[in-house]
Short mmCIF file of C-alpha atoms and ligand atoms in Angstrom, two decimals:
data_model
loop_
_atom_site.label_atom_id
_atom_site.label_comp_id
_atom_site.label_asym_id
_atom_site.label_seq_id
_atom_site.Cartn_x
_atom_site.Cartn_y
_atom_site.Cartn_z
CA MET R 1 43.77 -7.45 -50.61
CA SER R 2 46.18 -4.96 -49.11
CA ASN R 3 46.07 -1.30 -49.90
CA ASN R 4 49.49 -1.04 -51.45
CA SER R 5 48.36 1.36 -54.15
CA GLN R 6 48.40 4.25 -51.72
CA PRO R 7 51.45 6.50 -51.62
CA LYS R 8 52.88 5.62 -48.22
CA THR R 9 54.82 8.80 -47.78
CA PRO R 10 55.77 10.23 -44.38
CA LEU R 11 53.14 12.54 -42.95
CA VAL R 12 55.82 15.09 -42.05
CA THR R 13 59.51 15.37 -42.84
CA ASN R 14 60.45 18.49 -40.84
CA ILE R 15 60.87 16.29 -37.73
CA PHE R 16 61.19 12.54 -37.10
CA THR R 17 58.01 11.06 -35.63
CA ALA R 18 57.03 7.59 -34.40
CA ASP R 19 54.42 5.62 -32.41
CA PRO R 20 51.38 7.35 -33.97
CA SER R 21 48.14 7.30 -31.98
CA ALA R 22 45.43 8.60 -34.32
CA HIS R 23 42.01 9.89 -33.27
CA VAL R 24 39.15 11.78 -34.87
CA PHE R 25 38.04 14.84 -32.89
CA ASP R 26 35.41 17.20 -34.37
CA GLY R 27 35.77 15.67 -37.82
CA LYS R 28 39.55 16.10 -38.05
CA ILE R 29 42.28 13.52 -37.64
CA TYR R 30 44.81 14.17 -34.88
CA ILE R 31 47.96 12.10 -34.54
CA TYR R 32 49.78 11.88 -31.21
CA PRO R 33 53.30 10.62 -31.99
CA SER R 34 56.65 10.41 -30.28
CA HIS R 35 59.18 12.98 -31.51
CA ASP R 36 62.51 11.27 -32.28
CA ILE R 37 65.65 13.30 -31.70
CA PRO R 38 68.52 12.61 -34.11
CA HIS R 39 71.86 11.81 -32.46
CA ASP R 40 74.85 9.64 -33.24
CA GLY R 41 74.69 7.36 -30.18
CA GLU R 42 74.59 3.56 -30.36
CA ASP R 43 71.40 1.46 -30.18
CA ASN R 44 70.93 -1.06 -27.38
CA ASP R 45 68.28 -3.48 -26.05
CA ASN R 46 67.34 -0.99 -23.36
CA GLY R 47 66.08 1.55 -25.89
CA ASP R 48 68.48 4.25 -24.67
CA GLU R 49 68.62 5.62 -28.21
CA TYR R 50 65.03 6.85 -27.87
CA ARG R 51 65.78 10.15 -26.10
CA MET R 52 62.64 12.10 -26.82
CA GLU R 53 62.11 15.38 -24.95
CA ASP R 54 58.81 16.75 -26.22
CA TYR R 55 55.61 16.05 -28.10
CA HIS R 56 54.31 17.63 -31.31
CA ILE R 57 50.74 16.88 -32.35
CA LEU R 58 50.05 16.35 -36.05
CA SER R 59 46.69 16.99 -37.70
CA LEU R 60 44.92 16.32 -40.98
CA ASP R 61 41.81 18.26 -42.03
CA ASP R 62 40.91 15.25 -44.14
CA ILE R 63 42.66 11.95 -44.85
CA THR R 64 44.34 13.29 -48.01
CA ALA R 65 44.93 16.84 -46.73
CA PRO R 66 48.47 18.08 -46.03
CA CYS R 67 49.62 17.15 -42.56
CA VAL R 68 50.20 20.00 -40.10
CA ASP R 69 52.83 19.88 -37.35
CA ASN R 70 51.21 21.97 -34.63
CA GLY R 71 54.48 22.66 -32.80
CA GLU R 72 55.58 21.77 -29.30
CA ALA R 73 52.64 20.65 -27.14
CA LEU R 74 54.49 19.50 -24.01
CA HIS R 75 58.17 19.49 -22.99
CA LEU R 76 60.01 17.31 -20.51
CA LYS R 77 61.11 20.36 -18.51
CA ASP R 78 57.45 21.08 -17.70
CA ILE R 79 56.72 17.61 -16.29
CA PRO R 80 57.61 17.79 -12.57
CA TRP R 81 58.05 14.03 -12.02
CA ALA R 82 59.81 13.01 -15.26
CA SER R 83 63.55 12.75 -15.90
CA LYS R 84 63.81 11.57 -19.53
CA GLN R 85 62.45 9.62 -22.50
CA LEU R 86 59.00 10.80 -23.47
CA TRP R 87 57.95 7.66 -25.32
CA ALA R 88 54.75 6.67 -27.12
CA PRO R 89 51.72 8.78 -26.07
CA ASP R 90 47.98 8.64 -26.66
CA ALA R 91 45.04 11.02 -26.14
CA ILE R 92 41.35 11.06 -25.36
CA GLU R 93 38.71 13.81 -25.18
CA ARG R 94 36.05 14.17 -22.51
CA ASN R 95 33.72 17.14 -21.96
CA GLY R 96 35.88 19.47 -24.06
CA THR R 97 39.15 18.60 -22.31
CA TYR R 98 41.90 16.66 -24.06
CA TYR R 99 43.94 14.25 -21.97
CA LEU R 100 47.43 13.30 -23.16
CA PHE R 101 48.70 10.05 -21.64
CA PHE R 102 52.45 9.51 -21.89
CA PRO R 103 55.23 7.39 -20.43
CA ALA R 104 58.53 8.73 -19.13
CA ARG R 105 61.19 7.68 -16.66
CA ASP R 106 60.68 9.11 -13.19
CA MET R 107 63.54 10.53 -11.09
CA ASP R 108 64.60 6.95 -10.19
CA GLY R 109 64.77 5.85 -13.84
CA ILE R 110 61.54 3.82 -13.59
CA PHE R 111 59.04 4.19 -16.42
CA ARG R 112 55.70 5.58 -15.27
CA ILE R 113 52.62 6.92 -17.05
CA GLY R 114 51.51 10.52 -16.69
CA VAL R 115 48.61 12.66 -17.86
CA ALA R 116 48.55 16.22 -19.16
CA THR R 117 45.45 18.21 -20.10
CA SER R 118 44.50 20.94 -22.55
CA SER R 119 41.41 22.65 -23.90
CA SER R 120 42.78 22.07 -27.43
CA PRO R 121 43.56 18.74 -29.14
CA VAL R 122 46.97 20.14 -30.15
CA GLY R 123 47.88 21.57 -26.76
CA PRO R 124 49.73 23.17 -25.10
CA PHE R 125 49.22 20.48 -22.44
CA LYS R 126 49.73 20.98 -18.72
CA ALA R 127 51.13 17.95 -16.93
CA GLU R 128 49.76 16.75 -13.60
CA ALA R 129 52.21 17.16 -10.71
CA ASN R 130 52.82 13.43 -10.38
CA TYR R 131 52.50 10.30 -12.50
CA ILE R 132 49.36 8.13 -12.20
CA GLN R 133 49.69 6.23 -8.95
CA GLY R 134 50.01 2.51 -9.61
CA SER R 135 51.26 3.07 -13.18
CA TYR R 136 54.42 1.58 -14.63
CA SER R 137 56.07 0.60 -17.93
CA ILE R 138 55.29 2.25 -21.29
CA ASP R 139 53.00 2.75 -24.29
CA PRO R 140 49.65 3.83 -22.83
CA ALA R 141 46.70 3.48 -25.23
CA VAL R 142 43.38 4.90 -24.07
CA PHE R 143 40.05 3.50 -25.16
CA GLU R 144 36.55 4.72 -24.34
CA ASP R 145 33.88 2.07 -24.66
CA ASP R 146 30.28 2.68 -25.76
CA ASP R 147 29.23 2.74 -22.08
CA LYS R 148 31.75 5.61 -21.53
CA LYS R 149 34.02 3.48 -19.37
CA ALA R 150 37.61 4.43 -20.23
CA TYR R 151 40.52 2.00 -20.09
CA VAL R 152 44.25 2.43 -20.49
CA TYR R 153 46.24 -0.46 -21.98
CA PHE R 154 50.00 -0.38 -21.49
CA GLY R 155 53.25 -2.26 -21.06
CA GLY R 156 56.44 -3.07 -22.93
CA LEU R 157 59.19 -5.66 -22.53
CA TRP R 158 62.97 -5.03 -22.39
CA GLY R 159 63.55 -1.23 -22.25
CA GLY R 160 59.88 -0.86 -21.30
CA GLN R 161 60.62 -2.73 -18.01
CA LEU R 162 57.47 -4.91 -17.94
CA GLU R 163 59.51 -7.98 -16.85
CA LYS R 164 60.46 -6.06 -13.71
CA TRP R 165 56.83 -5.78 -12.50
CA GLN R 166 55.82 -9.46 -12.28
CA THR R 167 55.61 -9.42 -8.50
CA GLY R 168 53.49 -6.25 -8.35
CA SER R 169 56.41 -4.05 -7.35
CA PHE R 170 59.57 -3.00 -9.20
CA ASP R 171 62.28 -5.67 -9.17
CA GLU R 172 65.46 -4.36 -10.80
CA ASN R 173 66.51 -7.97 -11.51
CA GLY R 174 63.18 -9.21 -12.87
CA VAL R 175 63.47 -11.29 -16.05
CA GLY R 176 60.90 -12.84 -18.38
CA PRO R 177 59.34 -16.30 -17.83
CA ALA R 178 60.86 -19.53 -19.21
CA LEU R 179 60.18 -19.92 -22.93
CA ASP R 180 57.54 -22.65 -22.42
CA MET R 181 55.63 -20.63 -19.81
CA PRO R 182 52.81 -18.15 -20.53
CA ALA R 183 54.16 -14.91 -21.97
CA ILE R 184 53.85 -11.70 -19.99
CA GLY R 185 50.65 -9.92 -21.03
CA PRO R 186 49.91 -6.22 -21.47
CA ARG R 187 48.15 -4.46 -18.64
CA VAL R 188 44.74 -2.81 -18.53
CA ALA R 189 43.37 -0.39 -15.96
CA GLU R 190 39.98 1.26 -15.92
CA LEU R 191 40.25 5.02 -15.43
CA THR R 192 38.32 7.09 -12.92
CA ASP R 193 35.61 9.39 -14.34
CA ASP R 194 38.00 12.39 -14.30
CA LEU R 195 40.47 10.26 -16.33
CA LEU R 196 43.34 11.20 -14.02
CA SER R 197 43.72 8.01 -11.95
CA PHE R 198 43.35 4.24 -12.10
CA LYS R 199 40.10 2.96 -10.56
CA SER R 200 41.93 -0.10 -9.31
CA GLU R 201 45.19 -1.97 -9.75
CA PRO R 202 46.08 -2.76 -13.37
CA LYS R 203 45.23 -6.31 -14.50
CA GLU R 204 47.36 -8.51 -16.74
CA ILE R 205 45.63 -9.44 -20.01
CA SER R 206 45.78 -13.04 -21.13
CA ILE R 207 46.31 -13.72 -24.85
CA VAL R 208 45.46 -17.29 -25.85
CA ASP R 209 45.59 -19.34 -29.05
CA LYS R 210 42.49 -20.78 -30.76
CA ASP R 211 42.58 -23.78 -28.38
CA GLY R 212 42.46 -21.46 -25.37
CA LYS R 213 46.10 -22.04 -24.40
CA PRO R 214 48.08 -18.96 -23.34
CA LEU R 215 50.72 -17.88 -25.86
CA THR R 216 54.12 -18.78 -24.45
CA ALA R 217 57.12 -16.52 -23.90
CA GLY R 218 58.98 -18.50 -26.60
CA ASP R 219 56.26 -17.86 -29.18
CA THR R 220 57.96 -14.67 -30.27
CA ASP R 221 56.07 -14.40 -33.58
CA ARG R 222 52.79 -14.00 -31.67
CA ARG R 223 53.36 -13.04 -28.05
CA TYR R 224 52.87 -9.50 -26.73
CA PHE R 225 55.92 -7.23 -26.70
CA GLU R 226 54.78 -3.55 -26.69
CA GLY R 227 52.60 -0.92 -28.34
CA PRO R 228 49.03 -2.03 -27.48
CA TRP R 229 46.04 -0.53 -29.28
CA MET R 230 42.36 -1.17 -28.69
CA HIS R 231 39.53 -0.65 -31.14
CA LYS R 232 36.03 -2.04 -31.49
CA TYR R 233 34.63 -3.32 -34.79
CA ASN R 234 31.13 -4.76 -35.11
CA GLY R 235 30.90 -5.29 -31.34
CA THR R 236 34.22 -7.16 -31.04
CA TYR R 237 37.24 -5.78 -29.17
CA TYR R 238 40.48 -5.89 -31.16
CA LEU R 239 43.71 -5.76 -29.14
CA SER R 240 46.60 -5.15 -31.52
CA TYR R 241 50.27 -4.90 -30.62
CA SER R 242 53.88 -5.27 -31.68
CA THR R 243 55.77 -8.55 -31.30
CA GLY R 244 58.97 -6.52 -30.78
CA ASP R 245 62.00 -8.61 -31.66
CA THR R 246 60.12 -10.40 -34.48
CA HIS R 247 58.79 -7.05 -35.79
CA TYR R 248 55.15 -7.92 -36.57
CA LEU R 249 51.98 -6.00 -35.85
CA VAL R 250 49.40 -8.61 -34.83
CA TYR R 251 45.96 -8.73 -33.22
CA ALA R 252 43.76 -10.74 -30.90
CA THR R 253 40.01 -10.42 -30.28
CA SER R 254 37.57 -10.70 -27.40
CA LYS R 255 33.99 -9.95 -26.42
CA ASN R 256 35.32 -8.29 -23.24
CA PRO R 257 37.59 -5.20 -23.25
CA GLN R 258 39.67 -6.78 -20.48
CA GLY R 259 40.06 -10.12 -22.22
CA PRO R 260 41.06 -12.88 -22.41
CA PHE R 261 41.91 -12.23 -26.06
CA THR R 262 42.29 -14.90 -28.74
CA TYR R 263 45.18 -14.47 -31.15
CA GLN R 264 43.98 -14.01 -34.75
CA GLY R 265 46.83 -13.04 -37.05
CA ARG R 266 49.09 -10.39 -38.53
CA ILE R 267 48.16 -6.87 -39.49
CA LEU R 268 51.48 -5.64 -40.87
CA GLU R 269 54.63 -7.43 -41.97
CA PRO R 270 57.94 -5.96 -40.70
CA VAL R 271 58.78 -2.40 -41.65
CA VAL R 272 62.27 -0.96 -42.23
CA GLY R 273 63.64 -0.42 -38.71
CA TRP R 274 63.57 -2.40 -35.46
CA THR R 275 60.40 -1.04 -33.86
CA THR R 276 56.90 -1.27 -35.24
CA HIS R 277 54.06 0.61 -33.55
CA HIS R 278 50.63 1.62 -34.74
CA SER R 279 47.07 2.75 -34.20
CA ILE R 280 43.81 1.97 -35.98
CA VAL R 281 41.10 4.57 -36.53
CA GLU R 282 37.84 4.88 -38.44
CA TYR R 283 37.34 7.98 -40.55
CA LYS R 284 34.35 8.63 -42.81
CA GLY R 285 33.42 4.95 -42.92
CA LYS R 286 36.92 3.65 -43.78
CA TRP R 287 39.55 2.23 -41.45
CA TYR R 288 43.17 3.30 -41.39
CA LEU R 289 46.39 1.93 -39.95
CA PHE R 290 48.84 4.57 -38.77
CA TYR R 291 52.37 3.22 -38.31
CA HIS R 292 56.00 4.24 -38.59
CA ASP R 293 59.15 3.08 -40.33
CA CYS R 294 62.75 4.20 -40.82
CA THR R 295 62.76 4.58 -44.60
CA GLU R 296 63.51 8.32 -44.44
CA SER R 297 66.67 7.71 -42.40
CA ASN R 298 67.78 4.61 -44.29
CA GLY R 299 67.06 2.39 -41.32
CA ILE R 300 68.36 4.42 -38.37
CA ASN R 301 66.15 3.04 -35.63
CA HIS R 302 65.57 6.23 -33.68
CA ARG R 303 64.83 8.40 -36.76
CA ARG R 304 61.39 7.21 -37.68
CA CYS R 305 58.53 8.65 -39.72
CA VAL R 306 54.78 8.24 -39.42
CA LYS R 307 52.68 7.00 -42.33
CA TYR R 308 49.24 5.51 -42.87
CA MET R 309 47.41 3.12 -45.13
CA GLU R 310 43.85 1.86 -45.43
CA LEU R 311 43.00 -1.25 -43.42
CA ASN R 312 40.42 -3.75 -44.63
CA TYR R 313 38.40 -6.48 -42.93
CA ARG R 314 37.05 -9.66 -44.39
CA GLU R 315 33.36 -10.51 -43.95
CA ASP R 316 34.21 -12.62 -40.88
CA GLY R 317 35.88 -9.63 -39.19
CA SER R 318 39.45 -10.79 -39.74
CA ILE R 319 41.95 -8.12 -40.80
CA ILE R 320 43.68 -8.44 -44.14
CA THR R 321 47.46 -8.53 -43.60
CA MET R 322 49.34 -5.64 -45.14
CA GLU R 323 52.83 -5.15 -46.55
CA PRO R 324 54.54 -1.94 -45.56
O1 LIG I 1 59.41 5.16 -29.24
C1 LIG I 1 60.00 4.48 -28.15
C2 LIG I 1 59.51 3.09 -28.07
O2 LIG I 1 59.80 2.40 -29.27
C3 LIG I 1 58.02 2.95 -27.94
O3 LIG I 1 57.54 3.24 -26.66
C4 LIG I 1 57.85 1.54 -28.38
O4 LIG I 1 56.56 1.16 -28.63
C5 LIG I 1 58.74 1.52 -29.59
O5 LIG I 1 58.09 2.03 -30.73
#
């Protein structure tokens, strides 16, 4: 059963939005998306067409309420260490402060992950002076476990530069493993109590098949590409992500937030547009998938719009695959 009866209309149409990270704070739904800038430039495998310069936070008073664009929450010019490309963000609240985690290229063109804080879920956010030391690549997703330990999951291939970090430092010429070798995994780092730093070096997450064998780099229908998301359902950790060049949203599960994770299946079949990126959130006892597509721009990859639909589990905890 997929929830295709819902009107999957864009949440907002006044701006192009993508990469939605949805959270419930004080009973309202807040969506932390990227803000796509329309332009007429060409697409490439490095993602240069994604030229975002600021963040706008969206909010919903209830799941069917009109979506509000709360205006500019943070701009590139106010981030001392960043040079361009404010890609997919995420947010977390602790003790009344909201922490916006976001990737951007530093002054050397290397993707790093920064934090900005605010007393309001919709900002304005003030960026820290520097990026998180030890951070790299893109697509941070923050998850607070029941024991209050907070983790950030991140990493993306190709334009996201994850191939260039296999030795622990940035290698401009780094390429992915041979197709029959284990695929590169996303990274996880536990955050310090103030949520501003990594407690220790990020670890690579292993994603294995049902026989315990690591997914290989050539297994492009299942291997990790970008856009990680973590949620917990009935005591199991669900790591979901995009397979990038095969355009699926898929998931893997574990009893440990740092893995290893066992591949389970697809959440969403390909949308219109090259990228697919999502979040999963519980609201009033139901679960929702927030995602984006390029239907509003007739398939222009960097003019995306955020939507949602209800997500359902089977009795055994598996997620029912959805059609966009
Ligand atoms: O929005 C820019 C990039 O496209 C994101 O960081 C990726 O996840 C993909 O959606």
